[in-house]
CSV table of C-alpha atoms in Angstrom, one decimal:
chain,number,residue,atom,x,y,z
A,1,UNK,CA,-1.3,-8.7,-8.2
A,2,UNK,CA,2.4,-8.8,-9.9
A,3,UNK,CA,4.7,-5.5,-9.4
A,4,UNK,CA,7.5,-6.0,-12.2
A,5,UNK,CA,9.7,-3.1,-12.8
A,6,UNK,CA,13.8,-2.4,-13.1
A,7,UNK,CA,14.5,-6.7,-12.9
A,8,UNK,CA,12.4,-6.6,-9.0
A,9,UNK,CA,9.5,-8.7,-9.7
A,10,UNK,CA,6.9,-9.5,-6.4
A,11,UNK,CA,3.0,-10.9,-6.0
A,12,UNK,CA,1.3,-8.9,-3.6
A,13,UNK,CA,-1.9,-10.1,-1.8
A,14,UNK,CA,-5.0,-8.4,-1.8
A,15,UNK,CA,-5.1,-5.4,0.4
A,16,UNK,CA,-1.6,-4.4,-0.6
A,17,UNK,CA,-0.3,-1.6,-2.4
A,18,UNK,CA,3.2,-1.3,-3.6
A,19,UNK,CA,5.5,0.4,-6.0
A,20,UNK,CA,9.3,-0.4,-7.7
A,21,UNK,CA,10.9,2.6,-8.6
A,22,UNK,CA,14.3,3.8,-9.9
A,23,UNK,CA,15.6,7.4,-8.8
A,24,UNK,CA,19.1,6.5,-10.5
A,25,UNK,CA,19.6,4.8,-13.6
A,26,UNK,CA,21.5,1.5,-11.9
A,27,UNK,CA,19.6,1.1,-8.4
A,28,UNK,CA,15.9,0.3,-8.0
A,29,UNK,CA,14.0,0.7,-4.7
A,30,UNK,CA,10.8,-1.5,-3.8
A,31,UNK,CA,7.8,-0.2,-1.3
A,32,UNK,CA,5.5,-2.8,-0.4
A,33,UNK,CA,2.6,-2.5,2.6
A,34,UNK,CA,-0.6,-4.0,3.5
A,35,UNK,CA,-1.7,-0.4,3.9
A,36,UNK,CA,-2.4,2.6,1.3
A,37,UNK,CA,1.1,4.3,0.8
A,38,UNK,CA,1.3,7.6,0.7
A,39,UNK,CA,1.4,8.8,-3.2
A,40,UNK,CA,3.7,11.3,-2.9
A,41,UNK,CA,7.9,10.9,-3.0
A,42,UNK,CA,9.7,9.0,-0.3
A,43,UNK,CA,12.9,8.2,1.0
A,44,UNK,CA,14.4,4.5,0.0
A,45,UNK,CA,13.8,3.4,3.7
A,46,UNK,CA,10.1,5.0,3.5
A,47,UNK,CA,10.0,7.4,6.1
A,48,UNK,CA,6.9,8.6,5.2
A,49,UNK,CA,4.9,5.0,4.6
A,50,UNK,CA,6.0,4.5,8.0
A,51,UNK,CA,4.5,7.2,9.5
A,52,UNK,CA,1.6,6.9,8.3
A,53,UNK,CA,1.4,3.2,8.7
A,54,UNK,CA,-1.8,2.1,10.9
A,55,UNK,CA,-1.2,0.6,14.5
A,56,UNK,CA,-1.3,-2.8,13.3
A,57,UNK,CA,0.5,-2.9,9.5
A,58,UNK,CA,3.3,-4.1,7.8
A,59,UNK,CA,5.7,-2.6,5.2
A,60,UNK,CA,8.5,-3.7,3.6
A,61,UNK,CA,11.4,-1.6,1.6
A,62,UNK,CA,13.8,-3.2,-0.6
A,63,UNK,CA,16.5,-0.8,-1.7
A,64,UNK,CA,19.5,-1.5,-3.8
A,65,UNK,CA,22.8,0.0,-3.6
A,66,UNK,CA,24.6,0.7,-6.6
A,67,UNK,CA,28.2,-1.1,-7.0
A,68,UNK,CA,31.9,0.9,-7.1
A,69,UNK,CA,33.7,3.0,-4.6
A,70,UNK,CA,34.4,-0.6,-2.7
A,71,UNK,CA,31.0,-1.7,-3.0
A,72,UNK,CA,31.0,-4.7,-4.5
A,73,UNK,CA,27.9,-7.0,-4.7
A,74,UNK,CA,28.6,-10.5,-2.8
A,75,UNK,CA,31.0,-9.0,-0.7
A,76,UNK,CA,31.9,-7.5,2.4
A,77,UNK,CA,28.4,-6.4,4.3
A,78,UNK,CA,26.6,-8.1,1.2
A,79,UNK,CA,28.3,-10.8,1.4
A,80,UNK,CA,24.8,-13.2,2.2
A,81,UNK,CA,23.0,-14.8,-0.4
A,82,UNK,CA,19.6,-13.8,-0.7
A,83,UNK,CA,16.9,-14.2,1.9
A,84,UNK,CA,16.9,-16.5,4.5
A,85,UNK,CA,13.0,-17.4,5.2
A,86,UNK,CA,11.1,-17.4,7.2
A,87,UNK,CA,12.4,-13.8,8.7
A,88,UNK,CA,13.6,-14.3,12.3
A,89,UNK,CA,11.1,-13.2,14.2
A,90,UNK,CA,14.2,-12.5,17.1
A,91,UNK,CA,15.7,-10.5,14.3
A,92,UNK,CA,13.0,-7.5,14.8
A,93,UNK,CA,13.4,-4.5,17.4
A,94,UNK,CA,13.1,-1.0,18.1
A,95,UNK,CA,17.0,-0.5,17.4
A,96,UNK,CA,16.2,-2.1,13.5
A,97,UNK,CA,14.4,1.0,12.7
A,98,UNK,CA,15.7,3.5,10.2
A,99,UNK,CA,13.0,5.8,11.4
A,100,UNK,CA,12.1,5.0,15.4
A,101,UNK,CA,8.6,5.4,16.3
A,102,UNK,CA,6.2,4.2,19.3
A,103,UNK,CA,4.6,0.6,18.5
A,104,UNK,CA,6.7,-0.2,15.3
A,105,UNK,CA,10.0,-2.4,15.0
A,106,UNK,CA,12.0,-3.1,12.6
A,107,UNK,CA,14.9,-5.4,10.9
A,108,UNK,CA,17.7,-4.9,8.6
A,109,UNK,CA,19.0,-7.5,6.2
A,110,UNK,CA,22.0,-6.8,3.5
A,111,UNK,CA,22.3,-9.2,0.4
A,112,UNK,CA,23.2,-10.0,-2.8
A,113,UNK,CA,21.1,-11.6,-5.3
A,114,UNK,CA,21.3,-11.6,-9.2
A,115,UNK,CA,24.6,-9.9,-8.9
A,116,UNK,CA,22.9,-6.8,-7.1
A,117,UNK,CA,23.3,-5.8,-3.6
A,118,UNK,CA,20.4,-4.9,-2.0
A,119,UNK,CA,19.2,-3.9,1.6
A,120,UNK,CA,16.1,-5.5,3.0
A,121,UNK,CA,14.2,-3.4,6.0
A,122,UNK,CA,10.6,-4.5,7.5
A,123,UNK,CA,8.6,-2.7,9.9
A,124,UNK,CA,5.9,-4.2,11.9
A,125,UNK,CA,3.2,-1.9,13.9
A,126,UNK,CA,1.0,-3.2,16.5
A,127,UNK,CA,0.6,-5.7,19.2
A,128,UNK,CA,2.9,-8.6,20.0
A,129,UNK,CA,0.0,-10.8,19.9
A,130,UNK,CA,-0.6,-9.9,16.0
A,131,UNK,CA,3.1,-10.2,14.9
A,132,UNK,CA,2.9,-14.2,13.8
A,133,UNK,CA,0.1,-13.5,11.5
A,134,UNK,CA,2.1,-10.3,9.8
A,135,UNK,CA,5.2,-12.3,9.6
A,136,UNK,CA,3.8,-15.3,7.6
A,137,UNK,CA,2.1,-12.9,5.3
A,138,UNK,CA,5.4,-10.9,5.1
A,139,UNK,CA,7.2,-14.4,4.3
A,140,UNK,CA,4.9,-15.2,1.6
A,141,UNK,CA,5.3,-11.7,0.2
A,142,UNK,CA,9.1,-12.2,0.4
A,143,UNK,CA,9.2,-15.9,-1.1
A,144,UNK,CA,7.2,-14.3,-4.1
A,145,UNK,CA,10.3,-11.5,-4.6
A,146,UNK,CA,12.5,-12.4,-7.9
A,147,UNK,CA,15.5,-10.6,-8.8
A,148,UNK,CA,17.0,-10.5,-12.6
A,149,UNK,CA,20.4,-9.4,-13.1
A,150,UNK,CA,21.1,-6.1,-14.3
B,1,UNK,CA,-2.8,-46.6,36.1
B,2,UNK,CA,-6.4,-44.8,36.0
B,3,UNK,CA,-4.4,-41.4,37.2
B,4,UNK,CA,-1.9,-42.0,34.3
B,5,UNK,CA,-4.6,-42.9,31.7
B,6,UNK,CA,-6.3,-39.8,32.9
B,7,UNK,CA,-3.4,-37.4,32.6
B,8,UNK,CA,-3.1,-39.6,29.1
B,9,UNK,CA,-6.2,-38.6,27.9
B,10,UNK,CA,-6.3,-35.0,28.9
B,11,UNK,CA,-3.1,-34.4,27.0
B,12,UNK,CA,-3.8,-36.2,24.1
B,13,UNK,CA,-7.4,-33.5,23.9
B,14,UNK,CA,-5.0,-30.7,25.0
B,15,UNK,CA,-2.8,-31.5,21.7
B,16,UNK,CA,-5.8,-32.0,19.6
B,17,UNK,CA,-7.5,-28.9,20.5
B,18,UNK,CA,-3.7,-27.1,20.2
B,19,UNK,CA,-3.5,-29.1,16.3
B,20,UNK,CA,-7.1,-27.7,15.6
B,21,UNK,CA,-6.3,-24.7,16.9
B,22,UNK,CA,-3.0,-24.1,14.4
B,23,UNK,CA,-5.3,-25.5,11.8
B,24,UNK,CA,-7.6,-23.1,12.1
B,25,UNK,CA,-5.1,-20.5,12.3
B,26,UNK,CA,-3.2,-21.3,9.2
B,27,UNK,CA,-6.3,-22.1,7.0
B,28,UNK,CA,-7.5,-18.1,8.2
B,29,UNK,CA,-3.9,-16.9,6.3
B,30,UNK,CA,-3.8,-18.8,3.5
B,31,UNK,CA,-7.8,-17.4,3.0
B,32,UNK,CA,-6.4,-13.7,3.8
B,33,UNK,CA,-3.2,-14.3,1.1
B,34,UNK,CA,-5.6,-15.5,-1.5
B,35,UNK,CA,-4.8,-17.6,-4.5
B,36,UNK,CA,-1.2,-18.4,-5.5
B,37,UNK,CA,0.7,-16.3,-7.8
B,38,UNK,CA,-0.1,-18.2,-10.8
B,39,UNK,CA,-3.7,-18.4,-9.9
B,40,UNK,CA,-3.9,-15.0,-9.0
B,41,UNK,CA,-3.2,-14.2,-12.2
B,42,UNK,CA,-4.9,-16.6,-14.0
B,43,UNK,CA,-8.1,-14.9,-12.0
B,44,UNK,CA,-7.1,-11.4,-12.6
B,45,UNK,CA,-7.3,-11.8,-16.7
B,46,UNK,CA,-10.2,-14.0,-16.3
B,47,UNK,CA,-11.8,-11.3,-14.2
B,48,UNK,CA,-10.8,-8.0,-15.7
B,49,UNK,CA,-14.2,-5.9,-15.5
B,50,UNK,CA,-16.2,-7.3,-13.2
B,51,UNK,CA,-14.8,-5.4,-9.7
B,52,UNK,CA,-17.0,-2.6,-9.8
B,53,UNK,CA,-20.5,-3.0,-10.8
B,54,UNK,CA,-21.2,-0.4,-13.9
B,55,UNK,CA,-22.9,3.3,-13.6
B,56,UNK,CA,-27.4,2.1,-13.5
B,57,UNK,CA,-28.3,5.3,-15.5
B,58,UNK,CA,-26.0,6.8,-15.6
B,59,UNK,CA,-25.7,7.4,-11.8
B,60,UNK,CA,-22.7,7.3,-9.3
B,61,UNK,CA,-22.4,3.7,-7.8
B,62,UNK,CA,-21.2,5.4,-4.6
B,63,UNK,CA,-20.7,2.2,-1.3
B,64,UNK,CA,-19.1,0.0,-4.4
B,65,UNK,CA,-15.7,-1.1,-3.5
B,66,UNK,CA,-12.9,0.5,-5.2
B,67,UNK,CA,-11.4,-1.7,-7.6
B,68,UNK,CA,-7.1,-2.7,-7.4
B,69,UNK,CA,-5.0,0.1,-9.8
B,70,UNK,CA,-1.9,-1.5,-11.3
B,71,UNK,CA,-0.1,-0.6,-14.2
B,72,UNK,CA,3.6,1.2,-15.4
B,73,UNK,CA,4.0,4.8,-14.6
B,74,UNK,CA,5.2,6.7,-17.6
B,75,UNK,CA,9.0,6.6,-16.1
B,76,UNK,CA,8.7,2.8,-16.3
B,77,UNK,CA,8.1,2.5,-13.0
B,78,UNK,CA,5.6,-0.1,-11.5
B,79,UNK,CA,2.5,0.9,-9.0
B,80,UNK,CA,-0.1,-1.0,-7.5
B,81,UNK,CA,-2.7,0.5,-5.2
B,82,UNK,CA,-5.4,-1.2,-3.1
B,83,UNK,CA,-8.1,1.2,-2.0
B,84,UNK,CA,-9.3,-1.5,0.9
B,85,UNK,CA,-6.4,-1.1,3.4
B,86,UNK,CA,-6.7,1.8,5.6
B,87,UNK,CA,-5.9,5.4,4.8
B,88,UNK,CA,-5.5,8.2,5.7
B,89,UNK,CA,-7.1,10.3,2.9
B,90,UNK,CA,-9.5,9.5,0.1
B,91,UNK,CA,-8.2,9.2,-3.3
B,92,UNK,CA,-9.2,10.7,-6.6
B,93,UNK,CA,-9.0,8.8,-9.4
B,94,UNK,CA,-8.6,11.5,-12.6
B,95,UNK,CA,-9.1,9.4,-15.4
B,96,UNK,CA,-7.2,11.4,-18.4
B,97,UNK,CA,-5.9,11.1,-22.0
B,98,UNK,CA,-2.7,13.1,-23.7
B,99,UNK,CA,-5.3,13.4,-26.5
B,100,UNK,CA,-8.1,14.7,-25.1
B,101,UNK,CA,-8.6,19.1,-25.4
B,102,UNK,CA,-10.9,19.3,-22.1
B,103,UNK,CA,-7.8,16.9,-20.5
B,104,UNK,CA,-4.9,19.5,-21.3
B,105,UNK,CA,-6.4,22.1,-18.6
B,106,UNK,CA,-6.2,19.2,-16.0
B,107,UNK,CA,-3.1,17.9,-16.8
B,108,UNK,CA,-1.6,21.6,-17.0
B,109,UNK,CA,-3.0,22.5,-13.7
B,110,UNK,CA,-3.6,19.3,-10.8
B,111,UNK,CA,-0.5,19.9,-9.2
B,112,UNK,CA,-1.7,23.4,-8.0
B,113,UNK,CA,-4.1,21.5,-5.3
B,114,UNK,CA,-7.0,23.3,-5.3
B,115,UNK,CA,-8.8,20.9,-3.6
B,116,UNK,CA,-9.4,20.0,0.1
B,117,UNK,CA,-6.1,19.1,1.2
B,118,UNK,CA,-6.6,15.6,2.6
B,119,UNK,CA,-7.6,14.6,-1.3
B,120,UNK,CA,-4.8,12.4,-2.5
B,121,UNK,CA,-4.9,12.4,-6.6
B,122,UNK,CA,-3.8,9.9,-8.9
B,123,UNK,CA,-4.0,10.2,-12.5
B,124,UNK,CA,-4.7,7.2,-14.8
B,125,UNK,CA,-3.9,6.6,-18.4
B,126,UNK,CA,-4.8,4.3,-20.6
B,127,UNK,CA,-1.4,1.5,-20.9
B,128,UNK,CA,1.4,1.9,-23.6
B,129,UNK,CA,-0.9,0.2,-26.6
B,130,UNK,CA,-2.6,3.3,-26.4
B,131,UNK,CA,-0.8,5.6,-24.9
B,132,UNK,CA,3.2,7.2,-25.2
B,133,UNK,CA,5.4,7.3,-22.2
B,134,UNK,CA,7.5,10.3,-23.8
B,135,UNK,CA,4.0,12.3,-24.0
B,136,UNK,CA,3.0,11.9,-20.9
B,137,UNK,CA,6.3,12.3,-19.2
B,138,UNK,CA,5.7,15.8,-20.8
B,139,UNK,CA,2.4,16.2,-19.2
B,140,UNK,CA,2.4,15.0,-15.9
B,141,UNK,CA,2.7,17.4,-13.2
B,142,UNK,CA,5.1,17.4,-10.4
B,143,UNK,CA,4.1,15.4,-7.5
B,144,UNK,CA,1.0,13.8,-8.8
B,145,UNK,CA,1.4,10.6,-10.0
B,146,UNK,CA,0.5,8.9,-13.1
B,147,UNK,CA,0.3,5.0,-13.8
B,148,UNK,CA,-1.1,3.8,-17.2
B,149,UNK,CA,-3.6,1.2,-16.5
B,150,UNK,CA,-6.2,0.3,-19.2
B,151,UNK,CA,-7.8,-2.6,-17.2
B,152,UNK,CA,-9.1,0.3,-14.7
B,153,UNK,CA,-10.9,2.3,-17.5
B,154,UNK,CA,-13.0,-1.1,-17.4
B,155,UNK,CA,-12.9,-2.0,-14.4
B,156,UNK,CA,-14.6,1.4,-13.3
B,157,UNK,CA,-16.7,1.3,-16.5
B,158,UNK,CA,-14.8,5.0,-17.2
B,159,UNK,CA,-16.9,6.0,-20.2
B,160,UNK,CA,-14.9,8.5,-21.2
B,161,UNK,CA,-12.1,11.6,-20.5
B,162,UNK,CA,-11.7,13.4,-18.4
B,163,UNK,CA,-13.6,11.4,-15.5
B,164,UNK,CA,-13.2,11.7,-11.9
B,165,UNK,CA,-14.2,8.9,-9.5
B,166,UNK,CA,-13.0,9.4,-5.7
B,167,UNK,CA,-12.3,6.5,-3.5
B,168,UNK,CA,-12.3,5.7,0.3
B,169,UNK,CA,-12.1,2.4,0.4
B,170,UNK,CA,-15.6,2.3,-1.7
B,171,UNK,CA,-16.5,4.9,-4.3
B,172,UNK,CA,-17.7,8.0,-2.7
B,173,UNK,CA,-18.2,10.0,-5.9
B,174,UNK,CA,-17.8,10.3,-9.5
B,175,UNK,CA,-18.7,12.0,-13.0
B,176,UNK,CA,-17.4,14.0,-15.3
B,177,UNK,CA,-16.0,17.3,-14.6
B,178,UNK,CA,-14.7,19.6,-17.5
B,179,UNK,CA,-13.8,22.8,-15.2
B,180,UNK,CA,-12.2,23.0,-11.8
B,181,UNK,CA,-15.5,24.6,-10.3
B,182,UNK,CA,-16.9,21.4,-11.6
B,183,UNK,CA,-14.4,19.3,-10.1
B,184,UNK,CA,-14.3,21.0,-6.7
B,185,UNK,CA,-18.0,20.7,-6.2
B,186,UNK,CA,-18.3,17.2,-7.4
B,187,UNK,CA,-14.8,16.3,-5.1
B,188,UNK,CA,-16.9,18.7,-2.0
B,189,UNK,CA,-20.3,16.9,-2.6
B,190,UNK,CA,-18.9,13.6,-2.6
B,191,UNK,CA,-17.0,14.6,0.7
B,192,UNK,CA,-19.9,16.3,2.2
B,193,UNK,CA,-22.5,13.4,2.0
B,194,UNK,CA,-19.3,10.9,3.4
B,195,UNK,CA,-19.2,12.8,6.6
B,196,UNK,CA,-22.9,12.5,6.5
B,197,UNK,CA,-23.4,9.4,6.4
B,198,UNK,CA,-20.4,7.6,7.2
B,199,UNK,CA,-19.6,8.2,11.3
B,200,UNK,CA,-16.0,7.2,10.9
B,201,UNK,CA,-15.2,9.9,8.1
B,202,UNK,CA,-11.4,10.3,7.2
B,203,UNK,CA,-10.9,13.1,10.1
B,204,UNK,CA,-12.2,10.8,12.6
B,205,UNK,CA,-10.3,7.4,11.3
B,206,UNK,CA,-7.3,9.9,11.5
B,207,UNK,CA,-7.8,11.2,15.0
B,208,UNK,CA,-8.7,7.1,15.9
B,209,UNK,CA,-5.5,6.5,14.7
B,210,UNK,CA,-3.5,8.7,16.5
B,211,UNK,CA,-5.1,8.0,19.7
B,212,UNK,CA,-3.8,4.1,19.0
B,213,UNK,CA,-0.6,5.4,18.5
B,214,UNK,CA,-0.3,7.4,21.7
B,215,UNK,CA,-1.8,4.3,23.6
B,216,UNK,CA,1.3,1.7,22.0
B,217,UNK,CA,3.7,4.5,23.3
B,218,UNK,CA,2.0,4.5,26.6
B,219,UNK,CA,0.0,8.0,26.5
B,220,UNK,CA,-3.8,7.7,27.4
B,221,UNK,CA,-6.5,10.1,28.3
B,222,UNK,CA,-5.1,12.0,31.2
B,223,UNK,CA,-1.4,11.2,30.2
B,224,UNK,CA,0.8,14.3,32.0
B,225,UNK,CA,2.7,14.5,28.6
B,226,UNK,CA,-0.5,16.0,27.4
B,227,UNK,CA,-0.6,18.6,29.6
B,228,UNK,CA,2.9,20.2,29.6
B,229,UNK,CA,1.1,23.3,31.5
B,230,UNK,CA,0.6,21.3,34.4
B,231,UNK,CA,3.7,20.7,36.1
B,232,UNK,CA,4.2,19.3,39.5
B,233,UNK,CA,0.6,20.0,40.8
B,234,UNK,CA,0.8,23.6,39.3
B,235,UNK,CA,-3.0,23.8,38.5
B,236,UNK,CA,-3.9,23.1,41.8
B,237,UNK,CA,-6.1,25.9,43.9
């Protein structure tokens, strides 16, 4: 199923839900999980999808930051190009969380892409033993994710 | 030279029942991801009506499985929602029309929550060849949100507005309701014959699903943190 909204365009597989929304005119926010999200507002880093995410779940957030005030989009701490798949498996930990909680880690990558900078952040809940599985599906998610230019 | 071909052999079954193994492994994944994109959407207009099975006479199809929701909100923002991953609530579908009279009391009133608090509602449109953004940015009420699908007033076989279908992962319950007595008993029915006959009713997949959270963190039955009274052997005699 495609999500296409505010130039963030991504296939989810079945069992997903996800949304793209814009809470400002020039920055759009993406909420992907393999779990129902919660229907009502959230925070860009989904604080509440992730607290209601079951014990073994993925979601993903990809939230964009708008440009100005030294922000500028291929530079400084978005100064990568995209993103590098497959995710690092390494890359993932308790101290990646925007929101800690028991079971659940998390990583943080900032980009550019399409002339927007953007901020990537996964969570994974459950066991260690379940983690490759999420991670390949979160890859195939994430190689599915197009970006237009603004 | 026996011991070597020996130790030859048993790796060379070790690495084929390791290749099999990933095989296995990897063919499972690609089965859960489905079809490719292009596929996928090559199946999804091919199949746009046929997820849940049509009302027999007119009667709920309660146990069928909830079809996928996608669409544009009215703000032109994008939702997708897939009632076969776990939740935490059941969801009512309020299947609604800006043109409809009997609609305007629903779309005046569904953010006031009179029913059961753990019912999550959604409210779905027909898409933009039918329906105007503008109008129903007018209409919708706060916190409730609104994506305009047309594909899921045939997928659900919605005959017309307003309808209400509630979903947990299958369809629990469903009909027309023109009054909010009439919504609240057919959202309480539907509810009431779930806990009936379903064992693992929302409240219990809930309390399930904390008790797997406690036990990632550490925190079983009998955990001291559960029992803040009891400190250092207080509740001994």
């Amino acid at each position: 199923m495609i999500l296409d909204a505010h130039g963030i365009r991504v296939a989810l597989p079945a069992g997903w839900s996800g949304k793209v929304f814009a809470r400002s005119p020039r920055t759009a926010t993406l909420h992907a999980g393999d779990f129902q999200l919660p229907l009502s507002e959230d925070g860009e880093f989904g604080p509440e999808s992730t607290s209601e995410m079951p014990p073994e779940a993925s979601f993903l957030a990809l939230t964009e930051y708008r440009p100005g005030a030294g922000l500028k989009p291929g530079n400084g701490l978005f100064a990568p190009r995209g993103i590098r798949l497959p995710l690092d498996p390494a890359g993932f930990s308790s101290s990646g969380l925007a929101h800690p909680r028991p079971g659940q880690i998390g990583m943080q990558h900032f980009f550019s892409q399409a002339g927007r900078a953007f901020c990537l952040y996964v969570v994974i809940a459950g066991p260690r033993a379940g983690r490759r599985r999420q991670l390949l599906v979160l890859n195939h998610v994430l190689g599915s994710l197009r970006v237009a230019p603004r | 030279m026996v011991a070597l071909l020996s130790a030859e052999t048993v790796l060379l079954v070790l690495l084929l029942v390791l290749v099999a193994g990933l095989l296995r492994s990897h063919a499972e994944i690609l089965r859960r991801l489905g079809p490719p994109e292009e596929d996928s959407r090559a199946a999804d207009s091919r199949l746009p009506s046929t997820a849940v099975p049509p009302p027999r006479n007119g009667r709920p199809r309660e146990g069928a499985v909830a079809a996928r929701i996608a669409g544009a909100t009215p703000e032109g923002d994008a939702l997708t929602l897939d009632f076969t991953g776990p939740a935490a609530a059941p969801t009512l579908l309020a299947f609604l029309t800006s043109g409809c009279s009997t609609c305007m009391s629903f779309w005046e009133t569904l953010a006031e929550r009179r029913l059961p608090a753990e019912v999550r509602i959604v409210i779905v449109t027909h898409g933009s060849e039918r329906e105007r953004p503008a109008r129903l940015r007018s209409l919708a009420p706060a916190g409730v949100p609104v994506v305009m699908c047309s594909a899921a007033w045939e997928d659900y076989h919605v005959p017309g507005a307003p309808y209400f279908i509630l979903v947990d992962g299958a369809i629990c319950g469903e009909g027309v309701a023109t009054t909010w007595q009439a919504l609240a008993s057919l959202v309480g029915d539907a509810l009431e014959e779930q806990r009936e006959h379903s064992p693992r009713s929302a409240g219990t997949r809930r309390g399930l699903r904390v008790d797997a959270t406690l036990a990632s963190g550490g925190i079983g039955p009998g955990h001291p943190s559960l029992y803040p009274g009891r400190a250092n052997g207080g509740d001994s005699d």
